[in-house]
Coordinates of C-alpha atoms in Angstrom, one line a residue:
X1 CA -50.8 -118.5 -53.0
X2 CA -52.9 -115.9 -54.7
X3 CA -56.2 -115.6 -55.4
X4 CA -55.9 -115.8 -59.3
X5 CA -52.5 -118.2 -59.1
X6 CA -53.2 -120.7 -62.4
X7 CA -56.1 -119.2 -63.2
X8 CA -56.9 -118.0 -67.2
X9 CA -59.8 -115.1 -68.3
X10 CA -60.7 -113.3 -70.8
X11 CA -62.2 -109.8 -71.0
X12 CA -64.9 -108.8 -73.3
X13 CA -64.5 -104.8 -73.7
X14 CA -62.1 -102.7 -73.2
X15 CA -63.9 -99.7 -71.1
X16 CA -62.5 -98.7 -67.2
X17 CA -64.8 -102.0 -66.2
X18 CA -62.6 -104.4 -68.8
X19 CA -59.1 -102.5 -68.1
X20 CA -59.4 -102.7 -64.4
X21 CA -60.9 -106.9 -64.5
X22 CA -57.6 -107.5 -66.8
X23 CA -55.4 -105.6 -64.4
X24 CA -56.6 -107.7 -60.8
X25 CA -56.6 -110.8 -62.7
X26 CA -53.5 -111.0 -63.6
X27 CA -51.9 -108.2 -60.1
X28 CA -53.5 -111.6 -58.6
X29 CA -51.7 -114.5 -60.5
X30 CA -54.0 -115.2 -63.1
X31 CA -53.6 -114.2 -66.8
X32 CA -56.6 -112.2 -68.4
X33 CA -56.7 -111.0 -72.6
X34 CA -59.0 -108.4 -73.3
X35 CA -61.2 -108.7 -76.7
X36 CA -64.1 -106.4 -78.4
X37 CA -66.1 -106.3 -80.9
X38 CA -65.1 -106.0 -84.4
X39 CA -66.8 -103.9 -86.8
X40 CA -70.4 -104.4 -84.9
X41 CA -69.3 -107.9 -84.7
X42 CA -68.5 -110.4 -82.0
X43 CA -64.6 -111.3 -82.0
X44 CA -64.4 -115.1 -80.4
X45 CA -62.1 -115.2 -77.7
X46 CA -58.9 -117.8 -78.6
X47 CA -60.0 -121.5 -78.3
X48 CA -58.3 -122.8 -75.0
X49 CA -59.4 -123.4 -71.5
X50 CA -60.9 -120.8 -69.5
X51 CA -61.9 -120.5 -65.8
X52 CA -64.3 -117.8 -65.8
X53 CA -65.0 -114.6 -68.6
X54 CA -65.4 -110.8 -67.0
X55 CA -67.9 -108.9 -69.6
X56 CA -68.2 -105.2 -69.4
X57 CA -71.8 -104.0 -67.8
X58 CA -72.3 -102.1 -70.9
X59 CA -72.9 -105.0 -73.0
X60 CA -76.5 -106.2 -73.6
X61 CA -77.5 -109.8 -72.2
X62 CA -78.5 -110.6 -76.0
X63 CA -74.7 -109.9 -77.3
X64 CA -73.1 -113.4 -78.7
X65 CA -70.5 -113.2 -75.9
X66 CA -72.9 -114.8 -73.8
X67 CA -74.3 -117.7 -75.9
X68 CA -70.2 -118.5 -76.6
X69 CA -69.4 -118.7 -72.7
X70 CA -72.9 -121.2 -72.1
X71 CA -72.2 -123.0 -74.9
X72 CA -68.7 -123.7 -73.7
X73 CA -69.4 -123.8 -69.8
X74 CA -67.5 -120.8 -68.8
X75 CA -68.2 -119.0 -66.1
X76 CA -69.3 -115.4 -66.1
X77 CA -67.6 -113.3 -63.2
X78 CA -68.3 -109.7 -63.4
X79 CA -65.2 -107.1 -62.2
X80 CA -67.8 -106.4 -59.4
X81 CA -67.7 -109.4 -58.2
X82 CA -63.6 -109.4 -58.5
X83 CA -63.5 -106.4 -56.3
X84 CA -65.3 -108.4 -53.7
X85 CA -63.4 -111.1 -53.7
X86 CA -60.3 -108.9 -53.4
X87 CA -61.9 -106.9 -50.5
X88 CA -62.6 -110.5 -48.5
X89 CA -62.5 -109.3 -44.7
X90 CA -63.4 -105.5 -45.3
X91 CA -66.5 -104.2 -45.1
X92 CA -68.0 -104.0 -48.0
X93 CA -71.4 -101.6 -49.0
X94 CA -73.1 -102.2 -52.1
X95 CA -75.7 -99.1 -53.1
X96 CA -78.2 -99.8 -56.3
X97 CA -82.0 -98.0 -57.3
X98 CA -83.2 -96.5 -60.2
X99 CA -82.3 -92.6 -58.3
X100 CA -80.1 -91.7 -55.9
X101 CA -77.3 -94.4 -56.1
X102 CA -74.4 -91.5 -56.4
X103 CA -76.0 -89.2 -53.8
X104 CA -76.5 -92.3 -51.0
X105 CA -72.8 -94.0 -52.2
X106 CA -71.0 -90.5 -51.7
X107 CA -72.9 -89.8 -48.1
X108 CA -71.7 -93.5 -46.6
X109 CA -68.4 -92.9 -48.0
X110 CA -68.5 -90.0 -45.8
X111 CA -70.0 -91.4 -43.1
X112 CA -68.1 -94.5 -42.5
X113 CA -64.7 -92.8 -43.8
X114 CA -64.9 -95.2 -46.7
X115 CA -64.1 -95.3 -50.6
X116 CA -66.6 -94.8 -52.9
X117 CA -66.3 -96.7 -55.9
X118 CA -68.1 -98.9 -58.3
X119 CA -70.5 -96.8 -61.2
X120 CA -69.3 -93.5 -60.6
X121 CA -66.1 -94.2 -62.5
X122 CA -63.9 -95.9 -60.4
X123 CA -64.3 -99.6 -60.5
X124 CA -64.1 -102.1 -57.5
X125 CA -61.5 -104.1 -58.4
X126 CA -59.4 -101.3 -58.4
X127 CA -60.7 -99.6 -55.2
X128 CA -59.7 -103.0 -53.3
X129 CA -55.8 -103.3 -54.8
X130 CA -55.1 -99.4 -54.6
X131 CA -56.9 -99.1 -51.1
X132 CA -55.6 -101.3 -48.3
X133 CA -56.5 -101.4 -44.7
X134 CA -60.1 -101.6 -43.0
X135 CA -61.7 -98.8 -44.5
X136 CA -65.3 -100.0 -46.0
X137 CA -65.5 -99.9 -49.9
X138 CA -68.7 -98.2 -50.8
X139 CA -70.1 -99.3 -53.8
X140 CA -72.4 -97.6 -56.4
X141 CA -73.8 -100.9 -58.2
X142 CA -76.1 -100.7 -61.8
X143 CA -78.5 -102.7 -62.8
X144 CA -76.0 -103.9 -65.6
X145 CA -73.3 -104.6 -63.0
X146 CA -75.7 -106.6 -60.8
X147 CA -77.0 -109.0 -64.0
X148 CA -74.5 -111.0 -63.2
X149 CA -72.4 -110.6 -60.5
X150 CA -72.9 -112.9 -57.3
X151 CA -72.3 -110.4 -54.3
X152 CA -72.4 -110.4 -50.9
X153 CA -72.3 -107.1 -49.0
X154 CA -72.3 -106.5 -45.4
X155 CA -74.5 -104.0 -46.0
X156 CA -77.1 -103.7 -49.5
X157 CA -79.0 -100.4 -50.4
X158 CA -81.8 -99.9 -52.3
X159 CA -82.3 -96.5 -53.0
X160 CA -86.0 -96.5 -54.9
X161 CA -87.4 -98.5 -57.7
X162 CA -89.2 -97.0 -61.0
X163 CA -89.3 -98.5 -64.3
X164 CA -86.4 -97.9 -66.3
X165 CA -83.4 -99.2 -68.7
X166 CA -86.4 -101.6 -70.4
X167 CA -83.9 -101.6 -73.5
X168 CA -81.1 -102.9 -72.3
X169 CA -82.7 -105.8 -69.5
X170 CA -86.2 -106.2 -71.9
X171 CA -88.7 -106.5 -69.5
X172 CA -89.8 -104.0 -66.2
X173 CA -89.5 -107.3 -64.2
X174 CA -85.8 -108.3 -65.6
X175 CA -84.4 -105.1 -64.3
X176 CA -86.1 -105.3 -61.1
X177 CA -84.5 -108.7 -60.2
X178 CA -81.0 -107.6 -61.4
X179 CA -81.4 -105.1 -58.8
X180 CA -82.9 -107.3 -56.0
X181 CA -80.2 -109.4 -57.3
X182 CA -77.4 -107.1 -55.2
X183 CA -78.8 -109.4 -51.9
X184 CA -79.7 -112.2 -53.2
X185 CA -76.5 -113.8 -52.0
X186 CA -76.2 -112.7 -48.4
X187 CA -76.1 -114.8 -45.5
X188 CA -77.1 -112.0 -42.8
X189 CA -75.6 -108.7 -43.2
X190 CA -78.5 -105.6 -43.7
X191 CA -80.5 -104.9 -46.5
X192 CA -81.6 -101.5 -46.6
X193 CA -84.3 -100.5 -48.6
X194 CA -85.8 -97.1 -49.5
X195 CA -89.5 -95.9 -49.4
X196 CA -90.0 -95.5 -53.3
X197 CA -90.0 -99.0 -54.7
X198 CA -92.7 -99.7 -57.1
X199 CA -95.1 -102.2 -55.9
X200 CA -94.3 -106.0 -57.2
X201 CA -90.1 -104.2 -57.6
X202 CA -89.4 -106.7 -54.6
X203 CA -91.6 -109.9 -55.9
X204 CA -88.0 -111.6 -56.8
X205 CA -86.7 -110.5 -53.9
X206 CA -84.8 -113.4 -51.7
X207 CA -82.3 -112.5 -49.6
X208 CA -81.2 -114.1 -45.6
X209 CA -80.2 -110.5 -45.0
X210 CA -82.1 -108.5 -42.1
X211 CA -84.6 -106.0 -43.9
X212 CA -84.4 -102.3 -42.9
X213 CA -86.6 -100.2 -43.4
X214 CA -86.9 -96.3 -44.3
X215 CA -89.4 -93.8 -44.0
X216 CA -90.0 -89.7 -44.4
X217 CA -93.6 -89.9 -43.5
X218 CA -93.7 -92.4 -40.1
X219 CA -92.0 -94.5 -37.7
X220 CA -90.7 -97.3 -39.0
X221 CA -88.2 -100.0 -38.6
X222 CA -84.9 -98.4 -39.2
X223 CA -84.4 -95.0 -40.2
X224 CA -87.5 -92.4 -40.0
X225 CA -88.2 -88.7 -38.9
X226 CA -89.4 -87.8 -35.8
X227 CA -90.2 -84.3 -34.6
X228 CA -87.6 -82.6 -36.9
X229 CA -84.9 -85.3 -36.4
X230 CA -83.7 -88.3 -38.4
X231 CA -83.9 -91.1 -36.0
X232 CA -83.3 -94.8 -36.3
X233 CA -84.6 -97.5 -34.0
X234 CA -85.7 -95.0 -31.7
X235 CA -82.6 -92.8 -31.2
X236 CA -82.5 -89.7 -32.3
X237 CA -79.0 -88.9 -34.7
X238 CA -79.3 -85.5 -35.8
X239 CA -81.5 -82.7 -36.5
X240 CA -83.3 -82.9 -40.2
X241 CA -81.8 -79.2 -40.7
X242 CA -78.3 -80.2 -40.3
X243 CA -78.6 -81.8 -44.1
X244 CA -77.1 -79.7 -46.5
X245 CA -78.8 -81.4 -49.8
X246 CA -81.7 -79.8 -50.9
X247 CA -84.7 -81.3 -51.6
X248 CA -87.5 -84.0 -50.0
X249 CA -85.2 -86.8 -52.6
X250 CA -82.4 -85.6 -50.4
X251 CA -83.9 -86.1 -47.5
X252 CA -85.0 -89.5 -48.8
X253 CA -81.1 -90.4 -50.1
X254 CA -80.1 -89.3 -46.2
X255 CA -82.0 -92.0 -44.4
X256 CA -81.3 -94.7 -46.7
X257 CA -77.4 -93.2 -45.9
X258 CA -77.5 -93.3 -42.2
X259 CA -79.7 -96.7 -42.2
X260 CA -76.4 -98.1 -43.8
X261 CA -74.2 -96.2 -41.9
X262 CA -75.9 -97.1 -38.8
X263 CA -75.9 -100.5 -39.4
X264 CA -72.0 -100.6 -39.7
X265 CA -71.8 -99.2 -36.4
X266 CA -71.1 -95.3 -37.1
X267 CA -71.4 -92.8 -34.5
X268 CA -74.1 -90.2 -34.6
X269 CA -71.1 -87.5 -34.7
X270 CA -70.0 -88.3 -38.1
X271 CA -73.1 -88.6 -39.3
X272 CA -73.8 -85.3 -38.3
X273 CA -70.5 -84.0 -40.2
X274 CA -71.1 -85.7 -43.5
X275 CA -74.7 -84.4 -43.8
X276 CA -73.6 -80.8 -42.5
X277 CA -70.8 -80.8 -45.5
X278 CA -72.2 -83.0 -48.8
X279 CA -72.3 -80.9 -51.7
X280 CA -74.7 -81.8 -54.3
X281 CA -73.2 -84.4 -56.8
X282 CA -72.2 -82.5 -60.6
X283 CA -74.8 -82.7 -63.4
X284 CA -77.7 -83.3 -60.7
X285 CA -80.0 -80.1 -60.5
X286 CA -76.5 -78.0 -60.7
X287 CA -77.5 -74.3 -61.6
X288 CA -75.2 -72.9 -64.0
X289 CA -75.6 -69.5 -63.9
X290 CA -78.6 -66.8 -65.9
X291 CA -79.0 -66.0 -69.6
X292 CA -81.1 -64.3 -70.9
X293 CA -83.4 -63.3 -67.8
X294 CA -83.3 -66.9 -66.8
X295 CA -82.0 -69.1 -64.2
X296 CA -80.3 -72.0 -66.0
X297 CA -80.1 -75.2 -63.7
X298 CA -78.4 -78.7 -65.5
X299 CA -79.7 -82.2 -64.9
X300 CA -78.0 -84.2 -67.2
X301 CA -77.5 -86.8 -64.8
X302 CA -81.5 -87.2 -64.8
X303 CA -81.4 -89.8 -66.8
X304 CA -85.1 -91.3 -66.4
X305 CA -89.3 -90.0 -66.0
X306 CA -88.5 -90.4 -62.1
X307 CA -85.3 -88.2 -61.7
X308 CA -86.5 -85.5 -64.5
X309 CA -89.8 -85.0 -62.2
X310 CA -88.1 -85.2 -59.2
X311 CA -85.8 -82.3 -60.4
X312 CA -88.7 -80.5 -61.8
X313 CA -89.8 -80.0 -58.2
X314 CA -86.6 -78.4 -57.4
X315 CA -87.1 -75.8 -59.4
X316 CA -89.2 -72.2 -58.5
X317 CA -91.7 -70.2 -60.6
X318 CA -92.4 -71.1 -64.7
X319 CA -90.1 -73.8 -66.3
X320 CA -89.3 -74.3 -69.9
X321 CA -88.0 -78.3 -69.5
X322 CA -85.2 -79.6 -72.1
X323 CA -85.5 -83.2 -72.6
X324 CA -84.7 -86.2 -74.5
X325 CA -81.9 -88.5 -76.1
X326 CA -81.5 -92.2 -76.7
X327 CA -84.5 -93.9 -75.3
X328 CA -84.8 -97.0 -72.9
X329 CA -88.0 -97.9 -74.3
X330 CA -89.4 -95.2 -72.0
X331 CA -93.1 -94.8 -71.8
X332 CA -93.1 -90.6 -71.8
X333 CA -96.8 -90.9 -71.0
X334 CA -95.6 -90.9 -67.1
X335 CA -93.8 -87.9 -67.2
X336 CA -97.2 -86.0 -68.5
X337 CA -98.9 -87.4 -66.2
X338 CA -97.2 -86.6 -63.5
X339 CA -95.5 -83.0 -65.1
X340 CA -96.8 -79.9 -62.9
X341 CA -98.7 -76.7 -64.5
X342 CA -95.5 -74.5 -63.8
X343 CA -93.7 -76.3 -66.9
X344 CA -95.1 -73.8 -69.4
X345 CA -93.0 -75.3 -72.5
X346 CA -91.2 -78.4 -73.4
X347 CA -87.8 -78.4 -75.9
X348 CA -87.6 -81.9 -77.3
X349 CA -84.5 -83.3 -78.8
X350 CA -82.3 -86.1 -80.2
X351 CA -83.6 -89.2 -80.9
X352 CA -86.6 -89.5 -79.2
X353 CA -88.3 -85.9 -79.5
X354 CA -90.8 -87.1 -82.1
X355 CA -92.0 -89.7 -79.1
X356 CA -92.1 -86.8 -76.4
X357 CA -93.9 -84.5 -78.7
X358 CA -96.2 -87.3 -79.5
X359 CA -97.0 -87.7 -75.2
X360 CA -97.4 -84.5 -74.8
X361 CA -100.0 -84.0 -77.4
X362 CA -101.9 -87.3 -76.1
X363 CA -101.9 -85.9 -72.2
X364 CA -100.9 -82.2 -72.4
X365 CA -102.6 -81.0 -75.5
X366 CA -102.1 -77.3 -74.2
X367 CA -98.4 -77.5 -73.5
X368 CA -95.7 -75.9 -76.0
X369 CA -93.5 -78.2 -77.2
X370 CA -90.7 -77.3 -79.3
X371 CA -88.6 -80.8 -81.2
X372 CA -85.2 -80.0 -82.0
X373 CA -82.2 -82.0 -83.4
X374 CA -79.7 -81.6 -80.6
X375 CA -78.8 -79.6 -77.5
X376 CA -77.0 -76.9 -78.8
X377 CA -80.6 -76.2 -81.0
X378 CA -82.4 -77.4 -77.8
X379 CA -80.6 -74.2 -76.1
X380 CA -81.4 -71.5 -78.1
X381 CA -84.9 -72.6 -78.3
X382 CA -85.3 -72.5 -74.3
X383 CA -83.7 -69.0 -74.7
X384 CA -87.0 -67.5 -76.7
X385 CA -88.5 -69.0 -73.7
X386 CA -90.8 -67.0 -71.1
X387 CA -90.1 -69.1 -68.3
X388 CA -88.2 -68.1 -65.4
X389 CA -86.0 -71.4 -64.9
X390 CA -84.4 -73.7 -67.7
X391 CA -84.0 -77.0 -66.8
X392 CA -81.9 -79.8 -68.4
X393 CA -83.2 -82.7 -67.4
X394 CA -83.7 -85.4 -70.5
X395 CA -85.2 -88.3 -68.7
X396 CA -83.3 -89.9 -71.5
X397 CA -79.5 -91.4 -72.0
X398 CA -77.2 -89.2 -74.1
X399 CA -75.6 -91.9 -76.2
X400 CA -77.4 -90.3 -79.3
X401 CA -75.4 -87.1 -79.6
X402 CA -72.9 -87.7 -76.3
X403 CA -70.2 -90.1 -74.8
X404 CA -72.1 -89.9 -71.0
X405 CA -74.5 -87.7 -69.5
X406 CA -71.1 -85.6 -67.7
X407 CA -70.4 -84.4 -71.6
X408 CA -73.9 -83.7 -72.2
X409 CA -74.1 -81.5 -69.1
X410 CA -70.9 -79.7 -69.4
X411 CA -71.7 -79.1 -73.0
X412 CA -74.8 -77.3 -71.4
X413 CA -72.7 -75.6 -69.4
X414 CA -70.9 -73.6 -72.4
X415 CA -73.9 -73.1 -74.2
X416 CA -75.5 -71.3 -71.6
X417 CA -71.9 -69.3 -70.9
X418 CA -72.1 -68.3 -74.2
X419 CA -75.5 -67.0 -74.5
X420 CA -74.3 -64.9 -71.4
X421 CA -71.6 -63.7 -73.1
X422 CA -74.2 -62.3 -75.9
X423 CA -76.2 -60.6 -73.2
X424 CA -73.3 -58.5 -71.7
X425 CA -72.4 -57.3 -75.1
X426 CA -76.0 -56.1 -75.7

């Protein structure tokens, strides 16, 4: 008998998520129909009886699909939670935070020889059918796949916690419990949990899983650094120079990586190997070549205040910063308070440039801020620049002008070939 045999879902959206859900359902005995939204509007599902409904992550908690399955006492089952349940008996990691998830997901993967999957574009369910045998599925989790999916990982990461994606959960404290809400169904297991979590993050915190800790600064219960070598418990793994990743977030992202790994069992060996050999993850403080006497670096993936700071410290010498988007209901005020004296002008763009303009004047009265309508405007501005170093990071979501934040930074990517182009032929 399979999992699914006699069982009946429906799919609300058709992204990879929905596709993939439809696909297990019914590889699995089941029968699944996908539906979507109609002109903006909510297209009810086909009155009959169903045993559970799979909605995309992308849609909002306040979307009618949600109202129709309480009202009708069907049960929500996210493709998350499908892959799980197809991966019974493997191990299983599940990796969330507001920074770091793809970084941390892709250095377990390496370190345990397992798949990563999940948000970074290959979904769970479909990691679990098209990849058999023991290997561990390694799982990049968002706070939209976590609202409702009821999990339980042998091993739960998280990475950091900073306010972020207010929009789409409506409240700090919402999006901080969908998070905590990747362990709040284990029964043992480890919980590993980074050193930058925003005090009260873990107030709805409940899990039966045992708490590791991480640390960069001092000994600590898990994974720490000791006389130039990550350690964990007390042994020593491998020296702090053999990771490849620059940056003190790296460094962060590799102890929350070998806590996990560590805690599955993995030898020091290939621990060593995957940190030795991780190339930094595409759209994430990439440089991208020089242009007009600059070094251009894109950070489209910086999606929030956190990450565009933390890739502003990347960076050497004067910075003219690029950002904005579509909002979250970001408070810009943060990222002025905590922006260094090397970022000698700001390009504003999209959406919310009228808001970033509007900080900057409130906390940086000094600063040069530029507001632009898009990115290929936001590009040529940052080319009058006198800075040394142009950096793309929006601390903003792309959906304004772009599909994802990969199209956002490769469009970058030909802007700034181009204006290289007009150099040479000077």
């Amino acid at each position: 008998m399979d999992i699914f045999d006699g069982k009946v879902f429906f799919v609300y959206g058709d992204g990879i998520s929905g596709r993939a859900a439809r696909s297990a359902v019914k590889k699995h005995g089941g029968k699944a129909k996908i539906y979507t939204d109609r002109n903006g509007a909510f297209t009810a599902p086909k009155e009959m009886r169903y045993d559970g409904a799979v909605v995309s992550p992308g849609i909002r908690p306040t979307h009618p699909v949600y109202a129709y399955c309480a009202e009708r006492g069907i049960r929500l089952i996210s493709e998350v939670e499908i892959g799980f349940l197809l991966a019974k008996g493997r191990p299983t990691v599940g990796v969330t935070g507001t920074n770091g998830k793809t970084t941390v997901t892709r250095l377990i993967a390496e370190m345990t020889g397992g798949i990563a999957c999940g948000n970074i574009g290959y979904p769970v369910s479909r990691a679990a059918m098209e990849k058999k045998g023991d290997c561990p599925l390694v799982c990049e989790l968002s706070s939209f796949q976590l609202h409702s999916a009821v999990i339980s990982p042998r091993v739960a990461v998280i990475t950091n916690m900073a306010s972020d994606h207010i929009d789409w959960h409506g409240s700090e404290k919402k999006y901080y419990a969908d998070k905590c809400n990747i362990a709040a169904n284990m029964r043992g297991g480890t919980l590993v949990l980074g050193e930058d979590i925003s005090v009260g993050a873990l107030d709805s915190l409940k899990t039966d899983a045992n708490i590791v800790r991480t640390s960069s600064r001092s000994v600590c219960d898990g994974a720490y650094i000791s006389e130039g070598y990550f350690c964990f418990f007390g042994e020593r793994v491998c020296p702090v120079d053999y990771l490849r990743l620059p940056g003190e977030h790296n460094i962060k992202n590799a102890l929350t990586a070998i806590a996990a790994a560590k805690s599955l069992g993995v030898g020091n060996r290939a621990v060593l190997d995957a940190l030795s050999s991780m190339n930094p993850s595409a759209h994430r403080t990439e440089p991208v070549g020089e242009a007009c006497g600059k070094k251009w670096i894109d950070d489209s993936k910086g999606t929030n205040v956190s990450a565009c700071l933390a890739a502003i410290e990347m960076t050497t010498g004067s910075v003219c910063l690029i950002v904005g988007g579509r909002g979250k209901a970001t408070d810009f005020s943060e990222l002025f308070i905590g922006l260094t004296e090397r970022v000698v002008n700001v390009v504003a763009m999209g959406e919310t440039a009228q808001d970033i303009r509007d900080s900057a004047c409130k906390y940086m009265p000094k600063l040069k801020v530029t507001v632009v309508d898009n990115l290929h405007d936001a590009v040529q501005a940052a080319a009058k620049s006198k800075a040394e170093t142009v950096l793309l990071s929006p601390a903003c979501a792309s959906f304004d002008e772009f599909k994802n934040y990969a199209e956002r930074g490769e469009k970058f990517k030909r802007e700034v070939t181009a204006l290289g182009k007009c150099d040479e032929r000077k």
